[in-house]
Coordinates of C-alpha atoms and ligand atoms in Angstrom, one line a residue:
X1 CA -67.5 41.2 8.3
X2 CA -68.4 38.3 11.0
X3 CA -66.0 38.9 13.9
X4 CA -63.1 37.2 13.5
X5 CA -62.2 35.6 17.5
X6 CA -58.5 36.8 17.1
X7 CA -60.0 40.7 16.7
X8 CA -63.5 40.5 18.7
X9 CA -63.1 36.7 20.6
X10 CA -66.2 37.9 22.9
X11 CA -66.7 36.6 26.2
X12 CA -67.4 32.7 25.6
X13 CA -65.9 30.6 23.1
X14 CA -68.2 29.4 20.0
X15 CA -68.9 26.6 18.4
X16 CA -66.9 26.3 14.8
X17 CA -64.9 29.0 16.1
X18 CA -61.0 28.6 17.2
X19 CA -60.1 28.3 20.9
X20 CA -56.6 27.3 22.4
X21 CA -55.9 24.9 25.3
X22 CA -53.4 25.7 28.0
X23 CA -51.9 22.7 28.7
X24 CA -48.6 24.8 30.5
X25 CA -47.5 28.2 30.4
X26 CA -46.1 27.8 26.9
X27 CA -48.0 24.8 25.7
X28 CA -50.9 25.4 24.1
X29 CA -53.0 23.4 21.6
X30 CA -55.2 24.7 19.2
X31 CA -58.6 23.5 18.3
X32 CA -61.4 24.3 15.9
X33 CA -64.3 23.5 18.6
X34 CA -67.0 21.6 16.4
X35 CA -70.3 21.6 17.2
X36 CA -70.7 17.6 16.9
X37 CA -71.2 15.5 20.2
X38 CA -68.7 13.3 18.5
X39 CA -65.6 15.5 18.5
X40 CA -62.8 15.1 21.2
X41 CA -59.5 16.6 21.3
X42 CA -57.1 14.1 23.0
X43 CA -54.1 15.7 24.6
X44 CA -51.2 13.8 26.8
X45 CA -53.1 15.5 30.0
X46 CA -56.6 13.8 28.8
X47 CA -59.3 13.7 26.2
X48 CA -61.5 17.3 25.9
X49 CA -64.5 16.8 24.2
X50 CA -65.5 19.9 22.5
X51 CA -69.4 19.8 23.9
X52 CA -67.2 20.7 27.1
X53 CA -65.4 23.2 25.7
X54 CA -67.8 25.4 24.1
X55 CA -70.1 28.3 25.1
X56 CA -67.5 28.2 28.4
X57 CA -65.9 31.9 29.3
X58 CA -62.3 32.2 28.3
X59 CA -59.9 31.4 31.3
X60 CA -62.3 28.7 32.7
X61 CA -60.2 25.7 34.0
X62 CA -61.8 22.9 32.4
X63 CA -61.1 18.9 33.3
X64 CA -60.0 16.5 31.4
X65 CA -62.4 13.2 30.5
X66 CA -62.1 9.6 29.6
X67 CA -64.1 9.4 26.7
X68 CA -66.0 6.3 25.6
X69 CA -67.5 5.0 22.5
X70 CA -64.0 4.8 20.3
X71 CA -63.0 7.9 21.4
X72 CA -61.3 6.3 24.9
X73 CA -58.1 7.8 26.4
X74 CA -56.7 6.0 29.2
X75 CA -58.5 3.6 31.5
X76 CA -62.5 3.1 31.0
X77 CA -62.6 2.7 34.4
X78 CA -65.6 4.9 36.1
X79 CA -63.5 7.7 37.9
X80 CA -66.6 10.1 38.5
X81 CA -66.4 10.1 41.8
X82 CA -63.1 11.9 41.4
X83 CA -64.3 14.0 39.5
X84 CA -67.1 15.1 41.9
X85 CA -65.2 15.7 44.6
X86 CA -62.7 17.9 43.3
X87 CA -65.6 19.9 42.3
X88 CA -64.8 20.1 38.5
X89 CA -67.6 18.6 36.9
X90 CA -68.7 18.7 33.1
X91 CA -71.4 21.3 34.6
X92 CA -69.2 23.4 36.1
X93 CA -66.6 23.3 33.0
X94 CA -69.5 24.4 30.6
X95 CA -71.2 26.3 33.1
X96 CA -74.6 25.2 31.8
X97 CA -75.1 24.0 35.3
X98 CA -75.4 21.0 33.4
X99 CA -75.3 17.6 35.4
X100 CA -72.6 15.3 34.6
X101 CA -74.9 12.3 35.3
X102 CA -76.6 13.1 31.8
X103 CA -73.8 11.9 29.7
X104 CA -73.1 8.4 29.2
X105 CA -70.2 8.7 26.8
X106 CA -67.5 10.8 29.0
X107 CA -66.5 10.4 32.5
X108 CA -64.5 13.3 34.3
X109 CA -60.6 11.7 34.1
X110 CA -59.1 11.6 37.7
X111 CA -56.2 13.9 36.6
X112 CA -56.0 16.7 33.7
X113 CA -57.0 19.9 33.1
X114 CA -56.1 23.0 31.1
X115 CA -57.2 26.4 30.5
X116 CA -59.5 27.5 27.7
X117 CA -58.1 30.6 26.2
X118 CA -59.1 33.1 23.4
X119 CA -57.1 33.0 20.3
X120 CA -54.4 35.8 20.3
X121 CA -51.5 36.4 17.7
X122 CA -48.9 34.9 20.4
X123 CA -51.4 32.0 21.2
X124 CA -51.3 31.4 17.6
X125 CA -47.3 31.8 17.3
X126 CA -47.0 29.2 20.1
X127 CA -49.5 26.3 18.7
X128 CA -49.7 26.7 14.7
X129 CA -48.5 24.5 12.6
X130 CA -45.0 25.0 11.3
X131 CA -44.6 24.8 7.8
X132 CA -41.2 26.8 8.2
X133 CA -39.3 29.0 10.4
X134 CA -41.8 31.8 12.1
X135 CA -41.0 35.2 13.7
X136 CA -42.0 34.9 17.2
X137 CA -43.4 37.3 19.8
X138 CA -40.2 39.3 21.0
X139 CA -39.5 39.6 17.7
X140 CA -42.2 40.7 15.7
X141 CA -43.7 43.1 19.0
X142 CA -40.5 45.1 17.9
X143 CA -40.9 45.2 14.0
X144 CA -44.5 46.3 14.4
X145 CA -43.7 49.2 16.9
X146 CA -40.7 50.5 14.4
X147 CA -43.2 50.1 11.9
X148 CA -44.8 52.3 13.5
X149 CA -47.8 50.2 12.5
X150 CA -51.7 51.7 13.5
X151 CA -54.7 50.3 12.9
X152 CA -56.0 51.6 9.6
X153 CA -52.4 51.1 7.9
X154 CA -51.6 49.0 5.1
X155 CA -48.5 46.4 5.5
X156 CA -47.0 44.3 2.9
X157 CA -45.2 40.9 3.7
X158 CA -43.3 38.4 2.0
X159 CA -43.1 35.7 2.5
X160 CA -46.1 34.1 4.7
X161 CA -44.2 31.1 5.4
X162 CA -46.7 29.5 8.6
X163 CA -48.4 33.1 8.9
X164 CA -47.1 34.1 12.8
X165 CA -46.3 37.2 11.5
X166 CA -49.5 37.6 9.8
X167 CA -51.6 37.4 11.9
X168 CA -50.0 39.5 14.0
X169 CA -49.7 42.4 11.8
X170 CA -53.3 41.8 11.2
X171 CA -54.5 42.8 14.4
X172 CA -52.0 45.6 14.5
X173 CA -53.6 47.0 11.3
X174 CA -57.2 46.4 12.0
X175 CA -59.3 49.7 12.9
X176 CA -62.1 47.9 14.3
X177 CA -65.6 47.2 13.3
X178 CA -67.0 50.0 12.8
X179 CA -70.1 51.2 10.7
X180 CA -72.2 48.5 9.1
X181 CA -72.2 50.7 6.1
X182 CA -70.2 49.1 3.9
X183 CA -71.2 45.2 5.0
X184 CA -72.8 43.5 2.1
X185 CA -74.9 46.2 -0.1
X186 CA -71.8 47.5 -2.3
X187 CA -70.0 43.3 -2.4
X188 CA -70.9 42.6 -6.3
X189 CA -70.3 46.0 -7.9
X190 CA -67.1 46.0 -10.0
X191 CA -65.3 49.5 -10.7
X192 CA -63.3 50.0 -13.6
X193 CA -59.9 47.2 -12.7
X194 CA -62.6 44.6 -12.0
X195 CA -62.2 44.8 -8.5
X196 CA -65.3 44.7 -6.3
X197 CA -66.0 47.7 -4.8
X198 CA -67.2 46.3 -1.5
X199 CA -63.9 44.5 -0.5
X200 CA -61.6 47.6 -1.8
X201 CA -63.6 49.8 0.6
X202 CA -63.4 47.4 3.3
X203 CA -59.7 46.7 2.7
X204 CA -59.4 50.9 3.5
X205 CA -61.8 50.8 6.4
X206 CA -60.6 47.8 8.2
X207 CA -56.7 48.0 7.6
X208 CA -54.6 45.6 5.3
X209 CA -51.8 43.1 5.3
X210 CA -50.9 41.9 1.8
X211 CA -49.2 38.4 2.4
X212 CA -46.9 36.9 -0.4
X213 CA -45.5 33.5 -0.4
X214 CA -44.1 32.0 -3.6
X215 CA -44.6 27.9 -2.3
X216 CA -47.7 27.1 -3.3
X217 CA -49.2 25.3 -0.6
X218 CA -47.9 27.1 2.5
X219 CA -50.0 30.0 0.2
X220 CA -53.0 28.0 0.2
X221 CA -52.4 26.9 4.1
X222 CA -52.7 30.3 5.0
X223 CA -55.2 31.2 3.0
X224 CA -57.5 28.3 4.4
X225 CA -56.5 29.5 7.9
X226 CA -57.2 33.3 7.1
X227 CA -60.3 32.3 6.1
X228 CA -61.2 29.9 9.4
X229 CA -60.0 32.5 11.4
X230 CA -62.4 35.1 10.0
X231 CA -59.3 37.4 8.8
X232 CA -60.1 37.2 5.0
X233 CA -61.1 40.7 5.2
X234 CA -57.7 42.0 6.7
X235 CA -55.3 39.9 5.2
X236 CA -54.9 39.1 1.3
X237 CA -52.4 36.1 1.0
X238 CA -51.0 35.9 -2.8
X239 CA -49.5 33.0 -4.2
X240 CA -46.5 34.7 -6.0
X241 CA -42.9 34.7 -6.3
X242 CA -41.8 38.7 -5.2
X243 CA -38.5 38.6 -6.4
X244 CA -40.3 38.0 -10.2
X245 CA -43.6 39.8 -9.8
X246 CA -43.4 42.5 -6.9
X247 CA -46.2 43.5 -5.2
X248 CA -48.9 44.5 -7.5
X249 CA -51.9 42.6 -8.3
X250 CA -53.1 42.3 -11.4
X251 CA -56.8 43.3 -11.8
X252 CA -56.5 44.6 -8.3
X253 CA -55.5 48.0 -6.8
X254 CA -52.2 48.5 -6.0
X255 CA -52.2 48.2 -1.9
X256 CA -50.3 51.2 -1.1
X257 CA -48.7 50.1 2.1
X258 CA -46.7 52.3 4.4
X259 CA -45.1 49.6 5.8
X260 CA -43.1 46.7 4.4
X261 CA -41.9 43.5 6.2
X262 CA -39.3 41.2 4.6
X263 CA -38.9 37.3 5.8
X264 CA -37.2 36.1 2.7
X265 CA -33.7 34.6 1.7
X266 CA -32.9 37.3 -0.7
X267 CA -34.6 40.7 0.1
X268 CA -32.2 42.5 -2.7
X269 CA -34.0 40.9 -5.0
X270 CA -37.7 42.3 -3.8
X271 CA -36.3 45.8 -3.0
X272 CA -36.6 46.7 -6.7
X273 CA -40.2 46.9 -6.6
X274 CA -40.4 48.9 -3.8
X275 CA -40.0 51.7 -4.9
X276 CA -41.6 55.5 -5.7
X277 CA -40.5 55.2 -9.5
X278 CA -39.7 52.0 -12.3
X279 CA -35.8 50.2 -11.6
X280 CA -33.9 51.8 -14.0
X281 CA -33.7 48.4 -15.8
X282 CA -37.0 47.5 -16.0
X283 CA -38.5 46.6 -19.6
X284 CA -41.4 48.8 -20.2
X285 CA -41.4 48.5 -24.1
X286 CA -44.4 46.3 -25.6
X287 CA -45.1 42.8 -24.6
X288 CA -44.7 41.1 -27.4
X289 CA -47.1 38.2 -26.0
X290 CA -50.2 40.5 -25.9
X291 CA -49.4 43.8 -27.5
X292 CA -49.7 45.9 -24.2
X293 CA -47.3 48.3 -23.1
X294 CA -45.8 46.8 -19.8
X295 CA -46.4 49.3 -17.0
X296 CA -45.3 49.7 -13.6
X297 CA -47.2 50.2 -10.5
X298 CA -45.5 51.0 -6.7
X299 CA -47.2 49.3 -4.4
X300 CA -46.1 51.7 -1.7
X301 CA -48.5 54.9 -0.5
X302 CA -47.4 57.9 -2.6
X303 CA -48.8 60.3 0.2
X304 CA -47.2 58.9 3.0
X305 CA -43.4 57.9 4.5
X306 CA -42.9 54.3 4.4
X307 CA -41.0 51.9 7.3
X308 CA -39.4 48.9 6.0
X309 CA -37.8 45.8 8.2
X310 CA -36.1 42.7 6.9
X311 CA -35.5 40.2 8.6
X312 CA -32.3 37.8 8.0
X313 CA -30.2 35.5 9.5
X314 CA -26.9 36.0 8.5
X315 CA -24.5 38.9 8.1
X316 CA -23.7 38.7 4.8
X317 CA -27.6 38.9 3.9
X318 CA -27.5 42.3 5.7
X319 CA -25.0 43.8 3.7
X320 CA -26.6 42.9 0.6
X321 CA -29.8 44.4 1.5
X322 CA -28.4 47.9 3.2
X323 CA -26.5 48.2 -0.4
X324 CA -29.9 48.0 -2.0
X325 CA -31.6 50.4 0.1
X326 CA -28.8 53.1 -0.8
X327 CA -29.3 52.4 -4.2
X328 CA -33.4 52.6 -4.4
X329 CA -33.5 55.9 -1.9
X330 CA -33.9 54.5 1.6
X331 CA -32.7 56.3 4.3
X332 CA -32.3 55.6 8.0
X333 CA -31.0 52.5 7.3
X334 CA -30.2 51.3 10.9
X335 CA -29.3 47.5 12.4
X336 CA -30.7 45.7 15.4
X337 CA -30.0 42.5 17.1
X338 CA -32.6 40.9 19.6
X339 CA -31.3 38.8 21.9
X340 CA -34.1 38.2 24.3
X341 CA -33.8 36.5 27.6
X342 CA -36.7 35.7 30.2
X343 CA -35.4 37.1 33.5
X344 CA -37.4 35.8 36.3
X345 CA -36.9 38.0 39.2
X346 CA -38.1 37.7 42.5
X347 CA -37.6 38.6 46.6
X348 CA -36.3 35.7 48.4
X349 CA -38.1 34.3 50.8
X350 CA -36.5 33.7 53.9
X351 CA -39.4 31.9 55.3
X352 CA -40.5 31.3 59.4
X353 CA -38.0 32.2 62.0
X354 CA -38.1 28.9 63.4
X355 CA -34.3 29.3 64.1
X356 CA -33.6 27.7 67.1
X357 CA -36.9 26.5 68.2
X358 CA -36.0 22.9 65.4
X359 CA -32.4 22.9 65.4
X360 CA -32.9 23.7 61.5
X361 CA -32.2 26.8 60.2
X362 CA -34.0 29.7 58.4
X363 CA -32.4 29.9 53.8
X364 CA -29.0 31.0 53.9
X365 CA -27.9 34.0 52.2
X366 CA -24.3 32.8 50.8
X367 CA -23.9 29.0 49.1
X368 CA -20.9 29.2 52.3
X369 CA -23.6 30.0 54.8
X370 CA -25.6 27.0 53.4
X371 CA -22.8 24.7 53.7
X372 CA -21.8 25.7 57.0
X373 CA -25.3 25.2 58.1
X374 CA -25.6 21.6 56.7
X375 CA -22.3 20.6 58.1
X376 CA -23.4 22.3 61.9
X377 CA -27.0 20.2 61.1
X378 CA -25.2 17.3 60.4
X379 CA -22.7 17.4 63.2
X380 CA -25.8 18.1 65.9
X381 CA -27.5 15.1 64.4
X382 CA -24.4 12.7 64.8
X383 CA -23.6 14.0 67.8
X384 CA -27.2 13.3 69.2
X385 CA -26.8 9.6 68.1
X386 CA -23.2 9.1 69.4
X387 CA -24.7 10.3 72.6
X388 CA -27.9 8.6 72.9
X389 CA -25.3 5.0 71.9
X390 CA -23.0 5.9 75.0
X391 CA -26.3 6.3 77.1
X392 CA -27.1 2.9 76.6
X393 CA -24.0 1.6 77.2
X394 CA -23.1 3.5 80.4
X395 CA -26.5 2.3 82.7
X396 CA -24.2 2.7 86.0
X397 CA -23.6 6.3 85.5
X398 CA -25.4 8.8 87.5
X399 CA -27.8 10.3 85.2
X400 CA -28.1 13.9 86.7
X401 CA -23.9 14.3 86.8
X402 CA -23.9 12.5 83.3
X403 CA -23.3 15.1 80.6
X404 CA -23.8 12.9 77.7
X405 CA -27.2 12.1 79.2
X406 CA -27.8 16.0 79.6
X407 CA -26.6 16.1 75.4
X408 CA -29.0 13.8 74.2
X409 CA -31.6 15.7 76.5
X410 CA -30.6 19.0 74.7
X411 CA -30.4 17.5 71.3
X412 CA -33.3 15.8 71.8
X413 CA -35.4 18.8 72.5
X414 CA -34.1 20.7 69.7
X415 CA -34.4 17.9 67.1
X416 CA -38.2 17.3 68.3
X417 CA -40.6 18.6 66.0
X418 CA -43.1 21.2 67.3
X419 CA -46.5 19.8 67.8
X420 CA -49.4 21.5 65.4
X421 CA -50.6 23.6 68.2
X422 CA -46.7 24.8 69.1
X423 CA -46.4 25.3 65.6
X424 CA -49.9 27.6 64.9
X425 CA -48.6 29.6 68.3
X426 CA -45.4 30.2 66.8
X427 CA -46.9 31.3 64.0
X428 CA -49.7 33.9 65.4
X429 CA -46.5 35.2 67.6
X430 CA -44.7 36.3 64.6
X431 CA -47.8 37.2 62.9
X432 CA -48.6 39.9 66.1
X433 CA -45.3 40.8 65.6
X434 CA -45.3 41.3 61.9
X435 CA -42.0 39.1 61.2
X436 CA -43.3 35.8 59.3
X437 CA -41.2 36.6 56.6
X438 CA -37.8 37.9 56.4
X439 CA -36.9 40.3 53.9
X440 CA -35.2 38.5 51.1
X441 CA -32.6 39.4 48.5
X442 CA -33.8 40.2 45.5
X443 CA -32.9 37.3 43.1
X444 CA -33.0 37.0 39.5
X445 CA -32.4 34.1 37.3
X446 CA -33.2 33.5 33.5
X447 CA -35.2 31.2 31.9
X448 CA -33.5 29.0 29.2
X449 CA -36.4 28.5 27.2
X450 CA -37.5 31.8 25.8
X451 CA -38.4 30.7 21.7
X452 CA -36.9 33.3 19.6
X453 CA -35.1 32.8 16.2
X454 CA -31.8 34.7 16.0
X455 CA -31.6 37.3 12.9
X456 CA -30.7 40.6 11.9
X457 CA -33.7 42.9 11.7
X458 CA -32.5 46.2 9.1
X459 CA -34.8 48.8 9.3
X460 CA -35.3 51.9 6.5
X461 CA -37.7 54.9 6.0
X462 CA -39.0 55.6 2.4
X463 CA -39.9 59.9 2.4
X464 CA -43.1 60.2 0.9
X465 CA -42.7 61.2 -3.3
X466 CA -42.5 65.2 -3.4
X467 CA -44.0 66.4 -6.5
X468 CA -44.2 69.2 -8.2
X469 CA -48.1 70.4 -7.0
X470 CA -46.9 69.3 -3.5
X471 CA -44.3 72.3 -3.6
X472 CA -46.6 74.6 -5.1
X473 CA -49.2 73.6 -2.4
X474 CA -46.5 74.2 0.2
X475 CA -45.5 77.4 -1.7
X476 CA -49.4 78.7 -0.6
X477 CA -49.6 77.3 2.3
X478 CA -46.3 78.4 4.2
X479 CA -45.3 81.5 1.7
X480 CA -41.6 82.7 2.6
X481 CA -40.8 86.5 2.8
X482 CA -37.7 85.8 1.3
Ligands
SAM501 N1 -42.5 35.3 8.5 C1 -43.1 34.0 8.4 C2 -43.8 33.6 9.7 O1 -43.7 34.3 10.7 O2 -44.4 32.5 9.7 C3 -42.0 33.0 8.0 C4 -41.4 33.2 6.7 S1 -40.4 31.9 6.1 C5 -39.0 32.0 7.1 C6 -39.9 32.4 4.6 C7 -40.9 32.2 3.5 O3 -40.6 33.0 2.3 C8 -41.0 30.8 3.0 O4 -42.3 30.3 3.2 C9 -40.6 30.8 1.6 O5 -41.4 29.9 0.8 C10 -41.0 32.3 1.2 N2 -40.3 32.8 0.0 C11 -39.0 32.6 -0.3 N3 -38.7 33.2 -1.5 C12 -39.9 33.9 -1.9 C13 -40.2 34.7 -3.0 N4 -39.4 35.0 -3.9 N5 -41.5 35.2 -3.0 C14 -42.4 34.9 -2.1 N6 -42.1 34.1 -1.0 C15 -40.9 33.6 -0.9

């Protein structure tokens, strides 16, 4: 299996090989870097070739360019020596060391830059294309964890829809690398279903997700993606309606998951096949189409307990599901709600204890405080005018007996602002004696724009099947004296 950069990104990016572009803390832009001199990604912060982008360690702050040649964004005018001096040359971008002065085509862009990140599952949920509603960070972080998905497991989903989840649960499940044992030599031999034995012993090794999705292009979108994203050996994406056809593959192994995740508009109707033994109203007599007897396969492990979340918006959807789960033997059946917020919390910062030395005071504590401080600010400031007015207008009056004159003095003084050097003393005074900054409150505020989809998530445990050699087995192992 070639590493995939979502399980093994290494420390540079790679050429043909999937990076992501910070633009902001949650804007990022993905891009398949191509190893062309011709290909550009142009972004509303500037144009990124990708001969910039590539071989450069993740996190590097890379500039933006004005590319020439057709490929132009913004003016063509030659900003290089902006570039330059900011120090954020191609060669330092690429860290080839390579001199900027050897391209002709691009020019460093006065303004622009972004980060160059690895790909990650929540990279991925904030940049892929939406083909429908996805499951994003908060929430799936949770449904994996009551999954209690490891790496080795083997989760089923349905439906794919724009494969966030996916690839999350893909790196959940994976178990690593590993051995070189199985790459390649066995890929060919077919056992007894058809199935090749190299890929059903990889699927085992490496961990599984079994993606269903019933559209058939969002199926083959995410297949195409798996398969760019060097996944195709963690994640099988079907094109089939679940409700109609369960989760069993013809000509394939059944995937024996212990762990089943649910995006769908009716997950009633898939519960059926999830099951340890046939619905009770399932056909099994002879297909009359091509003489076989119809047989049932669970798609769940037999050996092991399965966890089971579905995930749906509405309340109704919820009560339709728990009453399946009674029906079909799931237990546990339990309710949660996310509702996620962002809380930013900080210390205030009370900032220099100028106090007194400007006439302008240190951050209030209260909005009241703040207001009385403007309105005393304000009132110094008019007074100081009104004074210095009457001043003018009084030139008889004895300066030293005159107390406006002494007012505008005193205002003046504290209105001045300190010189630089006043300023710097101030400043290494309360350094010495360790009070540059107050002790603030601590503060807390939330951020609006945490992206989260609102939905029920019902979670349910499957017990493994009990059969009858497991009690005799038990019977040996733990023999009663009663
Ligand atoms: N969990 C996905 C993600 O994170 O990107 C989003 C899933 S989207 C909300 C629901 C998907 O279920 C749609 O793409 C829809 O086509 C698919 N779907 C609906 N009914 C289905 C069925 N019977 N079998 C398989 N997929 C189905």
């Amino acid at each position: 299996m070639a590493p995939s950069p979502f399980l093994s990104p290494g420390p540079t990016s790679q050429p043909n090989s999937l990076a992501l572009l910070a633009l902001r803390r949650d804007q990022l832009t993905a891009i398949n870097l191509k190893d062309s001199p011709d290909a550009v990604t142009n972004t509303r912060f500037g144009s990124f070739p990708h001969k910039t982008l590539t071989n450069v360690p993740w996190g590097t702050q890379v500039r933006a360019y004005t590319v020439h040649g057709g490929h132009a964004k913004g003016s063509k005018k030659r900003k290089r020596a902006a570039g330059k001096e900011s120090g954020h040359g191609k060669g330092e971008a690429n860290g080839t060391g390579e001199n900027e002065e050897d391209d002709d085509d691009i020019e460093a862009a006065a303004t622009g830059f972004a980060h160059l990140v690895p790909p990650t599952p929540e990279a991925w949920t904030v940049s892929l294309p939406h083909r429908t509603q996805v499951v994003y960070t908060p929430d799936y972080s949770y449904v994996l964890q009551r999954l209690k998905v490891r790496p080795g497991d083997c989760l089923v989903e349905a439906g794919s829809g724009s494969g966030s989840f996916t690839h999350a649960a893909a790196r959940a499940v994976f178990n690593g690398y590993g051995s070189q044992a199985f790459e390649g030599n066995e890929m060919g031999e077919k056992e007894g279903d058809g199935e090749d034995v190299g890929r059903r012993r990889k699927r085992k090794k490496y961990g599984h997700v079994y993606s269903f999705e019933y559209h058939e292009p969002r199926a083959k979108c995410l297949q195409k993606e798996i398969k760019e994203h060097g996944l195709e050996d963690v994640v099988t994406v079907t094109n089939r309606d679940v409700y109609e056809d369960g989760f069993c593959v013809e000509g394939a192994e059944e995937p024996k998951a212990n762990a089943v995740f649910l995006d769908l508009p009716a997950p009633w109707m898939a519960l059926k096949h999830l099951s340890r033994s046939p619905p009770e109203k399932l056909d099994l007599s002879i297909d009359q189409q091509n003489g076989d007897a119809r047989t049932w396969r669970s798609p769940l492990d037999p050996r092991r307990t399965v966890y089971l979340c579905t995930f749906s918006p509405c309340i109704e959807q919820v009560q339709r599901t728990v009453e399946a789960m009674r029906q079909l033997g799931w237990v546990d059946i339990a309710m949660t709600e996310l509702l996620h917020k962002r809380i930013d919390v900080r210390r205030e910062r009370v900032g220099l204890q100028e106090e007194g030395l400007r006439g302008v005071n240190a951050n209030p504590a209260t909005v009241e405080e703040a207001i009385e401080r403007l309105r005393e600010v304000e009132a110094r400031t008019s007074r100081f005018f009104e004074a210095q007015k009457e001043s003018k207008s009084s030139k008889g009056a004895k300066e030293e007996a005159d107390p406006l004159k002494a007012e505008v003095k005193h205002e003046a003084t504290r209105m001045k602002p300190l010189s630089k050097k006043q300023r710097l003393d101030t400043i290494k005074e309360q350094v010495k004696e360790r009070k540059i900054w107050k002790e603030g409150r601590l503060v807390h505020r939330t951020e609006p724009e945490m992206k989260t989809h609102t939905s029920y998530l019902v979670f349910a445990v499957l017990p493994r099947s009990w059969t009858q050699e497991d009690e005799e087995n038990a019977a040996r192992e733990w023999p009663t004296n009663v």
